[in-house]
Amino acid sequence: YKRLRANGKKPMVAIAAVMRKIVVTLNARLRDAMIPQS
């Protein structure tokens, strides 16, 4: 977030980017956790 702000991003844009990154990471973990069960 701080790096994005330093690059001149608006606060909302930086927050949205961080949240999107977190969601992608969580989705990847969930997907990887489901694979062995199937």
mmCIF file of C-alpha atoms in Angstrom, residues 9-28:
data_model
loop_
_atom_site.group_PDB
_atom_site.id
_atom_site.type_symbol
_atom_site.label_atom_id
_atom_site.label_comp_id
_atom_site.label_asym_id
_atom_site.label_seq_id
_atom_site.Cartn_x
_atom_site.Cartn_y
_atom_site.Cartn_z
ATOM 1 C CA LYS A 9 -1.604 6.359 -6.700
ATOM 2 C CA LYS A 10 -4.754 7.764 -5.096
ATOM 3 C CA PRO A 11 -5.568 6.235 -1.676
ATOM 4 C CA MET A 12 -8.691 4.437 -2.959
ATOM 5 C CA VAL A 13 -6.802 3.027 -5.941
ATOM 6 C CA ALA A 14 -4.028 1.739 -3.679
ATOM 7 C CA ILE A 15 -6.508 0.176 -1.244
ATOM 8 C CA ALA A 16 -8.423 -1.489 -4.070
ATOM 9 C CA ALA A 17 -5.203 -2.934 -5.492
ATOM 10 C CA VAL A 18 -4.165 -4.315 -2.090
ATOM 11 C CA MET A 19 -7.600 -5.840 -1.479
ATOM 12 C CA ARG A 20 -7.581 -7.440 -4.935
ATOM 13 C CA LYS A 21 -4.159 -8.950 -4.238
ATOM 14 C CA ILE A 22 -5.408 -10.373 -0.913
ATOM 15 C CA VAL A 23 -8.512 -11.859 -2.581
ATOM 16 C CA VAL A 24 -6.408 -13.479 -5.305
ATOM 17 C CA THR A 25 -4.077 -14.980 -2.681
ATOM 18 C CA LEU A 26 -6.990 -16.340 -0.640
ATOM 19 C CA ASN A 27 -8.631 -17.831 -3.736
ATOM 20 C CA ALA A 28 -5.377 -19.535 -4.706
#
